[in-house]
Coordinates of C-alpha atoms and ligand atoms in Angstrom, one line a residue:
M8 CA 142.7 11.9 68.4
T9 CA 140.4 10.6 71.2
E10 CA 137.6 8.3 69.9
V11 CA 134.4 8.5 71.9
K12 CA 130.8 7.1 71.5
K13 CA 128.2 9.8 71.1
V14 CA 124.7 9.5 72.7
L15 CA 121.8 11.9 72.1
T16 CA 119.0 12.5 74.6
I17 CA 115.7 14.0 73.4
A18 CA 113.9 14.9 76.5
G19 CA 112.6 17.6 78.9
S20 CA 114.7 19.7 81.2
D21 CA 114.4 19.2 84.9
S22 CA 115.5 22.4 86.7
S23 CA 116.4 20.4 89.8
G24 CA 118.8 18.2 87.9
G25 CA 117.3 14.8 89.0
A26 CA 115.4 13.6 86.0
G27 CA 115.1 14.4 82.2
I28 CA 118.0 15.9 80.2
Q29 CA 120.1 16.5 83.3
A30 CA 119.9 12.9 84.5
D31 CA 120.7 11.7 81.0
I32 CA 123.7 13.9 80.5
K33 CA 125.1 12.9 83.9
T34 CA 124.6 9.2 83.0
I35 CA 126.1 9.5 79.6
T36 CA 129.1 11.4 80.9
V37 CA 129.8 8.9 83.7
H38 CA 129.8 6.2 81.0
G39 CA 132.7 8.0 79.4
M40 CA 130.6 9.1 76.4
Y41 CA 129.8 12.4 74.7
A42 CA 126.3 13.7 75.5
M43 CA 124.2 15.8 73.1
S44 CA 120.7 17.1 73.9
V45 CA 117.5 18.1 72.1
I46 CA 115.2 19.8 74.6
T47 CA 111.5 19.2 74.1
S48 CA 110.2 21.1 77.1
L49 CA 111.3 23.2 80.0
T50 CA 109.9 22.2 83.4
A51 CA 110.1 24.2 86.6
Q52 CA 110.4 21.4 89.1
N53 CA 112.1 20.2 92.2
T54 CA 112.0 17.2 94.5
N55 CA 108.5 18.2 95.6
G56 CA 106.9 18.4 92.2
V57 CA 106.5 20.0 88.8
F58 CA 105.3 23.6 89.1
G59 CA 105.4 24.6 85.4
V60 CA 105.9 23.2 81.9
L61 CA 106.8 25.2 78.8
D62 CA 107.0 23.2 75.6
T63 CA 109.5 23.9 72.9
P64 CA 107.7 24.8 69.6
P65 CA 107.8 21.7 67.4
E66 CA 109.6 23.6 64.6
F67 CA 112.4 24.4 67.1
V68 CA 112.6 20.8 68.1
K69 CA 113.2 20.0 64.4
K70 CA 115.8 22.7 64.2
Q71 CA 117.7 21.3 67.2
L72 CA 117.6 17.8 65.6
D73 CA 118.8 19.1 62.2
C74 CA 121.7 20.8 63.9
V75 CA 122.8 17.7 65.8
L76 CA 122.1 15.0 63.3
S77 CA 123.6 16.8 60.3
D78 CA 126.9 17.3 62.2
I79 CA 127.7 14.7 64.9
R80 CA 126.0 11.4 64.3
P81 CA 124.9 9.7 67.6
D82 CA 125.7 6.0 68.2
A83 CA 122.5 5.7 70.2
V84 CA 119.5 7.9 71.1
K85 CA 117.3 8.0 74.2
I86 CA 113.9 9.6 74.0
G87 CA 112.2 10.8 77.2
M88 CA 109.5 13.4 77.9
V89 CA 107.9 14.4 74.6
S90 CA 104.9 16.5 75.8
S91 CA 102.6 16.8 72.8
A92 CA 101.5 14.9 69.6
A93 CA 103.1 17.7 67.5
I94 CA 106.5 17.2 69.2
V95 CA 106.2 13.4 68.8
R96 CA 105.6 13.9 65.0
A97 CA 108.5 16.4 64.7
I98 CA 110.9 13.9 66.4
A99 CA 109.7 10.9 64.4
G100 CA 110.0 12.7 61.1
K101 CA 113.6 13.7 61.8
L102 CA 114.7 10.3 63.1
R103 CA 113.3 8.7 59.9
E104 CA 114.9 11.4 57.7
Y105 CA 118.4 10.8 59.2
C106 CA 117.9 7.0 59.5
V107 CA 118.9 7.1 63.2
K108 CA 119.7 3.7 64.8
R109 CA 119.7 2.3 68.4
I110 CA 116.7 4.2 69.8
V111 CA 115.6 3.7 73.5
L112 CA 112.1 5.2 74.1
D113 CA 111.0 5.9 77.7
P114 CA 107.3 6.7 77.3
V115 CA 107.3 9.3 80.1
M116 CA 103.6 10.0 80.9
V117 CA 103.3 11.2 84.6
S118 CA 106.1 12.3 87.0
T119 CA 106.7 10.5 90.3
S120 CA 105.1 13.5 91.9
G121 CA 101.9 13.1 89.9
S122 CA 102.1 15.7 87.1
R123 CA 101.1 14.9 83.5
L124 CA 104.2 15.2 81.3
L125 CA 102.5 13.8 78.1
A126 CA 99.2 15.2 76.8
A127 CA 96.5 12.5 76.9
D128 CA 96.0 12.8 73.1
A129 CA 99.7 12.3 72.5
V130 CA 99.7 8.7 73.6
E131 CA 98.2 7.6 70.3
A132 CA 100.9 9.6 68.4
L133 CA 103.6 8.0 70.5
R134 CA 102.2 4.6 69.6
T135 CA 101.9 5.2 65.8
E136 CA 104.9 7.4 65.2
L137 CA 107.6 6.5 67.7
F138 CA 106.9 2.9 68.7
P139 CA 107.9 1.6 65.2
L140 CA 111.2 3.3 65.4
A141 CA 112.3 2.1 68.9
D142 CA 114.7 -0.7 69.6
L143 CA 113.5 -0.8 73.1
L144 CA 110.4 0.7 74.9
T145 CA 110.8 1.1 78.7
P146 CA 107.4 1.7 80.4
N147 CA 107.0 1.7 84.2
L148 CA 104.0 -0.2 85.6
P149 CA 101.5 2.7 85.4
E150 CA 102.6 3.4 81.8
A151 CA 102.3 -0.3 80.8
Q152 CA 98.8 -0.3 82.4
C153 CA 97.9 2.8 80.3
L154 CA 99.2 1.2 77.1
C155 CA 97.3 -2.1 77.5
G156 CA 94.3 -0.7 79.3
R157 CA 94.2 -3.0 82.4
E158 CA 95.7 -3.4 85.8
I159 CA 99.1 -5.2 86.1
K160 CA 100.0 -6.6 89.5
T161 CA 101.6 -10.1 89.2
A162 CA 104.6 -11.4 87.3
G163 CA 102.1 -13.3 85.0
E164 CA 100.2 -10.1 84.2
M165 CA 103.6 -8.3 83.5
E166 CA 104.4 -11.1 81.0
A167 CA 101.0 -10.9 79.2
A168 CA 101.3 -7.0 79.1
A169 CA 104.8 -7.1 77.7
K170 CA 103.8 -9.5 74.9
E171 CA 100.7 -7.4 74.0
I172 CA 102.7 -4.0 74.0
A173 CA 105.4 -5.6 71.9
G174 CA 102.9 -6.3 69.2
A175 CA 103.0 -2.6 68.2
L176 CA 106.9 -2.5 68.3
R177 CA 109.8 -3.4 66.0
G178 CA 112.0 -3.9 69.0
G179 CA 111.7 -5.1 72.6
V180 CA 109.8 -3.9 75.6
L181 CA 111.1 -3.6 79.2
I182 CA 108.4 -3.3 81.8
K183 CA 110.1 -1.8 84.9
G184 CA 109.3 -3.0 88.4
G185 CA 110.2 0.1 90.3
H186 CA 106.5 0.5 91.4
L187 CA 106.3 -3.1 92.8
T188 CA 106.4 -3.4 96.6
D189 CA 108.8 -6.2 97.5
T190 CA 111.2 -6.4 94.6
A191 CA 112.5 -4.2 91.8
D192 CA 112.3 -6.9 89.1
D193 CA 112.2 -5.7 85.4
L194 CA 110.9 -7.8 82.6
L195 CA 112.3 -7.8 79.0
Y196 CA 110.2 -9.3 76.1
H197 CA 112.2 -9.5 72.9
N198 CA 111.9 -11.8 69.9
G199 CA 109.4 -13.9 71.6
E200 CA 111.6 -14.5 74.7
Y201 CA 111.1 -13.3 78.3
T202 CA 114.1 -12.3 80.4
W203 CA 113.7 -11.3 84.1
F204 CA 116.2 -8.9 85.6
H205 CA 115.9 -9.5 89.4
S206 CA 117.0 -6.9 91.9
E207 CA 116.7 -6.3 95.6
R208 CA 114.6 -3.2 96.6
V209 CA 117.1 -0.6 97.7
Q210 CA 115.7 1.2 100.9
N211 CA 116.1 4.7 99.5
P212 CA 113.0 6.9 99.1
N213 CA 115.0 9.2 96.7
T214 CA 114.1 7.7 93.4
H215 CA 113.6 10.8 91.3
G216 CA 114.9 10.1 87.8
T217 CA 115.3 6.3 88.0
G218 CA 113.5 5.7 84.7
C219 CA 115.5 8.5 82.9
T220 CA 118.8 7.1 84.3
L221 CA 118.0 3.5 83.3
S222 CA 117.0 4.3 79.7
S223 CA 120.0 6.6 79.1
A224 CA 122.3 3.9 80.5
I225 CA 120.8 1.3 78.2
A226 CA 121.4 3.7 75.3
C227 CA 125.0 4.0 76.3
N228 CA 125.5 0.3 76.4
L229 CA 123.8 -0.2 73.0
A230 CA 126.2 2.5 71.7
E231 CA 129.1 0.5 73.1
G232 CA 127.9 -2.5 71.1
Y233 CA 126.4 -4.7 73.9
S234 CA 123.4 -6.9 73.1
L235 CA 120.0 -5.7 74.3
K236 CA 120.0 -8.2 77.3
E237 CA 123.6 -7.2 78.3
S238 CA 122.7 -3.5 77.9
V239 CA 119.7 -3.8 80.2
Q240 CA 121.7 -5.8 82.9
R241 CA 124.6 -3.3 82.9
A242 CA 122.1 -0.4 83.1
K243 CA 120.3 -2.0 86.0
D244 CA 123.5 -2.5 87.8
Y245 CA 124.5 1.1 87.2
L246 CA 121.0 2.3 88.4
T247 CA 121.2 0.1 91.6
G248 CA 124.6 1.6 92.4
A249 CA 123.3 5.1 92.0
L250 CA 120.4 4.4 94.3
K251 CA 122.6 2.6 96.9
A252 CA 125.0 5.7 96.9
G253 CA 122.3 7.1 99.2
L254 CA 122.2 10.8 98.2
D255 CA 119.6 12.7 100.1
L256 CA 118.9 16.1 98.6
G257 CA 115.7 18.3 98.8
A258 CA 112.6 18.0 100.8
G259 CA 110.8 15.5 98.5
S260 CA 111.8 12.5 96.5
G261 CA 115.5 13.4 95.8
P262 CA 117.8 12.5 92.9
L263 CA 120.3 9.7 92.4
Y264 CA 124.1 10.1 92.8
H265 CA 125.8 9.3 89.5
A266 CA 129.5 9.7 90.2
Y267 CA 129.6 6.9 92.8
G268 CA 132.2 4.9 90.9
I269 CA 134.5 7.9 90.4
G270 CA 137.3 9.0 92.6
Ligands
ATP582 N1 113.8 1.0 95.4 C1 114.3 0.5 94.4 N2 115.3 -0.4 94.5 C2 115.9 -1.0 93.4 N3 115.6 -0.6 92.2 C3 114.6 0.3 91.9 C4 114.0 0.9 93.0 N4 113.0 1.8 92.5 C5 113.2 1.7 91.2 N5 114.1 0.8 90.8 C6 114.5 0.4 89.5 O1 114.7 1.6 88.8 C7 114.4 1.4 87.4 C8 113.4 2.4 86.9 O2 112.1 1.9 87.3 P1 110.9 2.7 87.7 O3 109.7 1.8 87.7 O4 111.2 3.5 89.0 O5 110.8 3.7 86.5 P2 110.0 5.1 86.4 O6 108.8 5.1 87.2 O7 109.9 5.4 84.9 O8 111.1 6.1 87.0 P3 111.0 7.6 87.2 O9 111.1 7.7 88.7 O10 112.1 8.3 86.5 O11 109.6 8.0 86.6 C9 114.0 0.0 87.2 O12 115.2 -0.8 86.9 C10 113.5 -0.4 88.6 O13 113.6 -1.7 88.9
MP5_583 C1 111.8 16.5 82.5 C2 111.4 15.3 83.2 N1 111.4 14.1 82.5 C3 111.0 13.0 83.1 C4 110.6 13.0 84.4 C5 110.1 11.7 85.1 O1 110.9 11.4 86.2 P1 110.2 11.1 87.6 O2 109.1 10.1 87.4 O3 111.3 10.6 88.5 O4 109.6 12.4 88.1 C6 110.5 14.3 85.1 N2 110.0 14.4 86.3 N3 110.9 15.4 84.4

């Protein structure tokens, strides 16, 4: 019998395959793991933007979660686009009911192309319902700014924001530096300790789905049993490789190439 780690992604579908559920399934598969998905929303999007969003009814999100969690227990879970407060509550209720462990929460709010992917009134639900369940929260700079209500530009401001956001969490917070200009340094704050993950900026404008890829790779590494720090470092290395692979698809900000280490 083949033993394999199982990773569940709870996220939105990206019809162009660069972000969301599709990026997560590619990442999980390339990590040699078994991917499962609970779809919170259908988006009609491509590299130019998001042209439509159709949310899954919350009862149907619950039904998907019941089917997966009662049958194949995931070793880790990644949560991405959750759309509405009702969907947030549906997910949180089921994760508590099934005592799901190793949860990475990517608080997706606005797409790279500028479309809102989380209703404004759902931010509070995210904070009260899902933050307490997460082992790691992975906001990008605009999301971290939204969560602490002020501008973040310097390394010192990133550290202060991480500490403040972590106050509402059980686990750690990773503020991603993809929106910085000179570097792509990410900051982890966990158990009172700061760890910086430094990275050169890859000169590739095709960054659609970087956040989704990073968070699902972290979930894979947690499923494998790595520590939080090791999981973030390995995921960052994977992400940098997928950016460096230099795929150039579509007219806008294109997707990453996941199979760069294969073949
Ligand atoms: N040009 C780049 N070179 C190297 N690393 C990058 C680059 N752009 C983003 N990253 C890295 O990608 C990861 C995701 O960060 P980012 O801030 O882009 O997240 P995000 O905005 O949530 O992503 P998404 O595009 O999916 O919304 C981080 O580890 C970040 O440092
Ligand atoms: C379904 C879905 N989930 C997440 C994102 C964020 O990714 P990006 O910021 O790269 O557009 C997205 N565009 N679509």
